[in-house]
mmCIF file of C-alpha atoms in Angstrom:
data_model
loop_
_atom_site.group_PDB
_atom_site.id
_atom_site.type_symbol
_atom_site.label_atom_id
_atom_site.label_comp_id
_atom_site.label_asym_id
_atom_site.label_seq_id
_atom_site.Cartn_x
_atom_site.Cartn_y
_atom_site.Cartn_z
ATOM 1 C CA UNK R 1 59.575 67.221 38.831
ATOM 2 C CA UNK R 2 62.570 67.090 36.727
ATOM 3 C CA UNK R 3 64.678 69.664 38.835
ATOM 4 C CA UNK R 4 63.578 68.289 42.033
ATOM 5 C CA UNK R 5 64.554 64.423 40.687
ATOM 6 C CA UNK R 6 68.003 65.892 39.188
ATOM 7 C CA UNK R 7 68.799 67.628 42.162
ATOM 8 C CA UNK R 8 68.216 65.972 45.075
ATOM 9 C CA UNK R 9 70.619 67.555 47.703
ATOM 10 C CA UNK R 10 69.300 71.282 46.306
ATOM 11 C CA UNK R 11 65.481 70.017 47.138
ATOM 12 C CA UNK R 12 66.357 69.134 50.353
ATOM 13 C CA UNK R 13 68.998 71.575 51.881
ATOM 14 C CA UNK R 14 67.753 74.974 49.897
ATOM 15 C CA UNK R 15 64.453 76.486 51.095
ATOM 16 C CA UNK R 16 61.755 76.333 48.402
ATOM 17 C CA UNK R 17 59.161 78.329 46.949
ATOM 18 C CA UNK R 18 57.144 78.804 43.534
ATOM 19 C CA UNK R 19 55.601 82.050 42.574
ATOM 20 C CA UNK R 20 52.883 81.840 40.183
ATOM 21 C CA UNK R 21 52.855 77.735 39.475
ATOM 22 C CA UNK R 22 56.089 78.153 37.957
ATOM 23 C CA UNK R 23 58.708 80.144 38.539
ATOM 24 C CA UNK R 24 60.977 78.783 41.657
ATOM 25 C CA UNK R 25 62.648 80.618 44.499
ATOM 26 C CA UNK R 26 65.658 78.787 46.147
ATOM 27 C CA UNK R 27 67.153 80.096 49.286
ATOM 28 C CA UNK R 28 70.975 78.606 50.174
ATOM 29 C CA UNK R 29 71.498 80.476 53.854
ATOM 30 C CA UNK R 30 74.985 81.655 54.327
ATOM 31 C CA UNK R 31 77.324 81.328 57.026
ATOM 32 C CA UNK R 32 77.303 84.907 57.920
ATOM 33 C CA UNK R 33 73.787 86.517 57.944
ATOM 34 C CA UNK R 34 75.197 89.650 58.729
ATOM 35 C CA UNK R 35 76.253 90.335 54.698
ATOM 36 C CA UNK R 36 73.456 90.863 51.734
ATOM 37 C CA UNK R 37 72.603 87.772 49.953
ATOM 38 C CA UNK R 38 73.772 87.179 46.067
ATOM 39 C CA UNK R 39 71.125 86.635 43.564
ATOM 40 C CA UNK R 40 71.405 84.452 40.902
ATOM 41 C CA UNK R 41 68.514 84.607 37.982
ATOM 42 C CA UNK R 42 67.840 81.982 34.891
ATOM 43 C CA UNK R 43 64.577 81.064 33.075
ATOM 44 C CA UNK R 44 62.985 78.324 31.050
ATOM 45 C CA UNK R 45 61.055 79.400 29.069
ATOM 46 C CA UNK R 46 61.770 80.049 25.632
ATOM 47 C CA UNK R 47 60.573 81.994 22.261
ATOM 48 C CA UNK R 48 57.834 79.975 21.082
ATOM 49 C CA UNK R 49 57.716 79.144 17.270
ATOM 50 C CA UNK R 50 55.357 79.395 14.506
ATOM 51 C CA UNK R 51 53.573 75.764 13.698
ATOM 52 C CA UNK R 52 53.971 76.933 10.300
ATOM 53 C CA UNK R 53 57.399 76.906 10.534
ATOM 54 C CA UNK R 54 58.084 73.126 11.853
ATOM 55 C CA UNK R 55 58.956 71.824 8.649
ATOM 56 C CA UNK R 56 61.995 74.111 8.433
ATOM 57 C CA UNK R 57 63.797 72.503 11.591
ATOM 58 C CA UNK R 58 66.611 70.136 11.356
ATOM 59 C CA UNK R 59 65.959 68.790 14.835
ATOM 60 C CA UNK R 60 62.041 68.887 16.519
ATOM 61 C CA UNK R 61 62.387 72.065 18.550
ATOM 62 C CA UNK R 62 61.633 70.964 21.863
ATOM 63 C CA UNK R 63 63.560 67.692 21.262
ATOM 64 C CA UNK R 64 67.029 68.095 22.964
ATOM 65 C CA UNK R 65 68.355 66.281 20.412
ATOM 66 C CA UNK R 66 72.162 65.750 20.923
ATOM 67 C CA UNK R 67 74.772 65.254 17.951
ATOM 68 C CA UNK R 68 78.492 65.153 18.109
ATOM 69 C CA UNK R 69 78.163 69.884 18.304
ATOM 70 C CA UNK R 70 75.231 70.754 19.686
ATOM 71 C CA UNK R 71 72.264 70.331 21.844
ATOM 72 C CA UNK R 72 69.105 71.013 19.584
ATOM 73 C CA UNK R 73 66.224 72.532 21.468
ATOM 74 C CA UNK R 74 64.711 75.550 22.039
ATOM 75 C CA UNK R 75 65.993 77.237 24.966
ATOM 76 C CA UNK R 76 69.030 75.027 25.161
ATOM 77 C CA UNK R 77 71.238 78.258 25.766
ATOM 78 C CA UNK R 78 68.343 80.747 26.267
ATOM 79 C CA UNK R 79 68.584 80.081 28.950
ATOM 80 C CA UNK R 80 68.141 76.245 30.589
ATOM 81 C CA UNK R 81 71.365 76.282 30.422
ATOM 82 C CA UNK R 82 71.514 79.217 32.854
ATOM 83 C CA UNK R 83 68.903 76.773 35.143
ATOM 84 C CA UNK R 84 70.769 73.915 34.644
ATOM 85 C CA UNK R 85 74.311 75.388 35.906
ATOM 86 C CA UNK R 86 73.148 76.795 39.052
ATOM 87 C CA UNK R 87 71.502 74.311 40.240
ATOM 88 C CA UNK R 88 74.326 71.412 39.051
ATOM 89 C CA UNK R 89 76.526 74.123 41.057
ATOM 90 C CA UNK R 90 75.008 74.444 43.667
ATOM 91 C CA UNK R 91 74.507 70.259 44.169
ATOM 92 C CA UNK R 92 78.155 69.864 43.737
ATOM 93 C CA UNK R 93 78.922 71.884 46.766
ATOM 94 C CA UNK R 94 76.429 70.631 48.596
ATOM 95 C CA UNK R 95 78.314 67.036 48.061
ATOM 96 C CA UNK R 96 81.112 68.515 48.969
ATOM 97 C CA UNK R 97 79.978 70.358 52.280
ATOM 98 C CA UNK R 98 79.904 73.341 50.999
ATOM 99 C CA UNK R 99 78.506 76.690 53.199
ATOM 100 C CA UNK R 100 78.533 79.766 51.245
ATOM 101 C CA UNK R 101 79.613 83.146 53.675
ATOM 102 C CA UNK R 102 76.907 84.740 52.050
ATOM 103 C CA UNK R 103 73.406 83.622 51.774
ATOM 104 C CA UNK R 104 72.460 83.230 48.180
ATOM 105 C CA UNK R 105 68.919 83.177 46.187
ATOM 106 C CA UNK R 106 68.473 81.179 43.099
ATOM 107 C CA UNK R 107 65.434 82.751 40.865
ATOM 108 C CA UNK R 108 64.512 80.267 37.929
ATOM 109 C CA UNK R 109 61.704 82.167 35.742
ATOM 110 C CA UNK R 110 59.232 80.949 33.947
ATOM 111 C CA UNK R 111 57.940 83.735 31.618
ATOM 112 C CA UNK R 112 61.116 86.022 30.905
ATOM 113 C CA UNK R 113 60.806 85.849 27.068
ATOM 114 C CA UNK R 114 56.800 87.247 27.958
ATOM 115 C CA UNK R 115 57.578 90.004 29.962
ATOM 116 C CA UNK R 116 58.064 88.322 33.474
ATOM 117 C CA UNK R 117 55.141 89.905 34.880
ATOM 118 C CA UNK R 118 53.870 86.907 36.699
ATOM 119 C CA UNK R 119 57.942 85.110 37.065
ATOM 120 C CA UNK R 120 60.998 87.634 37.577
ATOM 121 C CA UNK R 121 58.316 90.565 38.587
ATOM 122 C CA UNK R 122 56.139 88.686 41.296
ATOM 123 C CA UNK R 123 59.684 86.697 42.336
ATOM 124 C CA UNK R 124 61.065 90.367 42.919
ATOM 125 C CA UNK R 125 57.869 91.902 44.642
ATOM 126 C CA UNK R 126 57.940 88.383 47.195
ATOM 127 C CA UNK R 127 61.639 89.680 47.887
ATOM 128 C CA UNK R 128 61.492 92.735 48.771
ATOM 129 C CA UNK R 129 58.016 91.944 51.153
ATOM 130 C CA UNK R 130 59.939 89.810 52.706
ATOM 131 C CA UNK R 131 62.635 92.331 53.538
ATOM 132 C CA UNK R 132 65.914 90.891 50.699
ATOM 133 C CA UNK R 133 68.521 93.897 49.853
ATOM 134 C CA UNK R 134 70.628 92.014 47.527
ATOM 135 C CA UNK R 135 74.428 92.618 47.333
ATOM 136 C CA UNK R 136 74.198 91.894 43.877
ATOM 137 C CA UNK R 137 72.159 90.193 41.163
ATOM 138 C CA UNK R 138 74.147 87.652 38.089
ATOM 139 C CA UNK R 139 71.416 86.703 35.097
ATOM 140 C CA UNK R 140 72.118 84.972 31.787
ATOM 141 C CA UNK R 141 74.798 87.784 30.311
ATOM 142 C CA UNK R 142 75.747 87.674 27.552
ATOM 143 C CA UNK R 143 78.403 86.291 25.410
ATOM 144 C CA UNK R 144 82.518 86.522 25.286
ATOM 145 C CA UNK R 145 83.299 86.715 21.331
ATOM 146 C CA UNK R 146 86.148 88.098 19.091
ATOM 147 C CA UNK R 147 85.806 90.287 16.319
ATOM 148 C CA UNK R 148 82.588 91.462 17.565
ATOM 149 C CA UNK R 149 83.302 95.025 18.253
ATOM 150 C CA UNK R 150 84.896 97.206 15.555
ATOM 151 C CA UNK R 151 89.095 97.792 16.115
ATOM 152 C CA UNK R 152 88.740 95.514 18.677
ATOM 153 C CA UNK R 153 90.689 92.075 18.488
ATOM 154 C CA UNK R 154 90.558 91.079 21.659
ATOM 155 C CA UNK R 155 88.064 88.618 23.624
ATOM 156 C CA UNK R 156 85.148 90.616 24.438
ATOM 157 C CA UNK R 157 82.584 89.863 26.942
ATOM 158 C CA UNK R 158 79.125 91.461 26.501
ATOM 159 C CA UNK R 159 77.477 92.656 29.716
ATOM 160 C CA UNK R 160 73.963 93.593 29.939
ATOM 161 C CA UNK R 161 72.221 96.329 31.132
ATOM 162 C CA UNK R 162 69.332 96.095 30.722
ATOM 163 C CA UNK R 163 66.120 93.423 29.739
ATOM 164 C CA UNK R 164 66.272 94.262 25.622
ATOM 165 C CA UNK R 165 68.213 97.546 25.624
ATOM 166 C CA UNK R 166 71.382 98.374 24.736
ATOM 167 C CA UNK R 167 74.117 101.401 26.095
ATOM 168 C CA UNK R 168 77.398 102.049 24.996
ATOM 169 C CA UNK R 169 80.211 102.923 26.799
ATOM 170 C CA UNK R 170 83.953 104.430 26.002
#
């Protein structure tokens, strides 16, 4: 209810589906149908915590608490945020008139930090039985941070390969 209030143009304009109560499939048709469609993936669910353990927050967890830094809450940047900036993206343009050239999918999970059997899993098995070849796919990434890799003192962005795995490259 929140997403569809918050993003009014996006609810009307993009075709809608959910997959398994939850997750939500977005479909922003290009101008030229004749190039594969982008795919952009975020989730909202996050790590749940240990009710022992509620004591030891500063903020509630699920608050959203704001203070002059940060926005307290789990899943704040892993990865609503991810949610949150696709689909304030994607209302912007649509204010503006926007047509992307090539048709683009949003994918918002709802069980990524599970497994995504029943979210990213069942979202991907409804695409391809309906025929999607993607041109490409962006998810949550990772993070652009200094001092992070050894002899290296430049900006690095992190790219990810892979759901919790790792490779390194020279």
């Amino acid at each position: 209810a929140l997403l569809d209030e918050s993003f009014p143009l996006v609810k009307r304009h993009l075709w809608q589906t959910t997959i398994n109560n939850f997750t939500r499939l977005y479909k922003w048709e290009g101008s030229d149908t004749t190039l594969r469609p982008a795919l952009l993936y975020a989730h909202y669910d996050v790590v749940p915590i240990e009710t022992t353990s509620m004591n030891d927050w500063k903020h509630a967890p699920f608050s959203g608490d704001v203070d002059a830094e940060f926005v307290w809450g789990r899943g704040a940047i892993d990865d609503k945020i991810g949610v949150m900036a696709a689909l304030e993206a994607a209302e912007k343009a649509l204010q503006q008139g926007f047509i992307p050239k090539r048709t683009i999918w949003l994918v918002l999970g709802h069980d990524e930090e599970t497994g995504g059997l029943d979210g990213a899993a069942a979202a991907a098995a409804f695409l391809d039985s309906v025929g999607v070849k993607t041109e490409f796919h962006l998810d949550e990434g990772g993070l652009i941070g200094t001092g992070i890799v050894p002899n290296m003192q430049a900006p690095v962005a992190l790219v990810g390969t892979a759901e919790k795995g790792y490779m390194t490259l020279k």
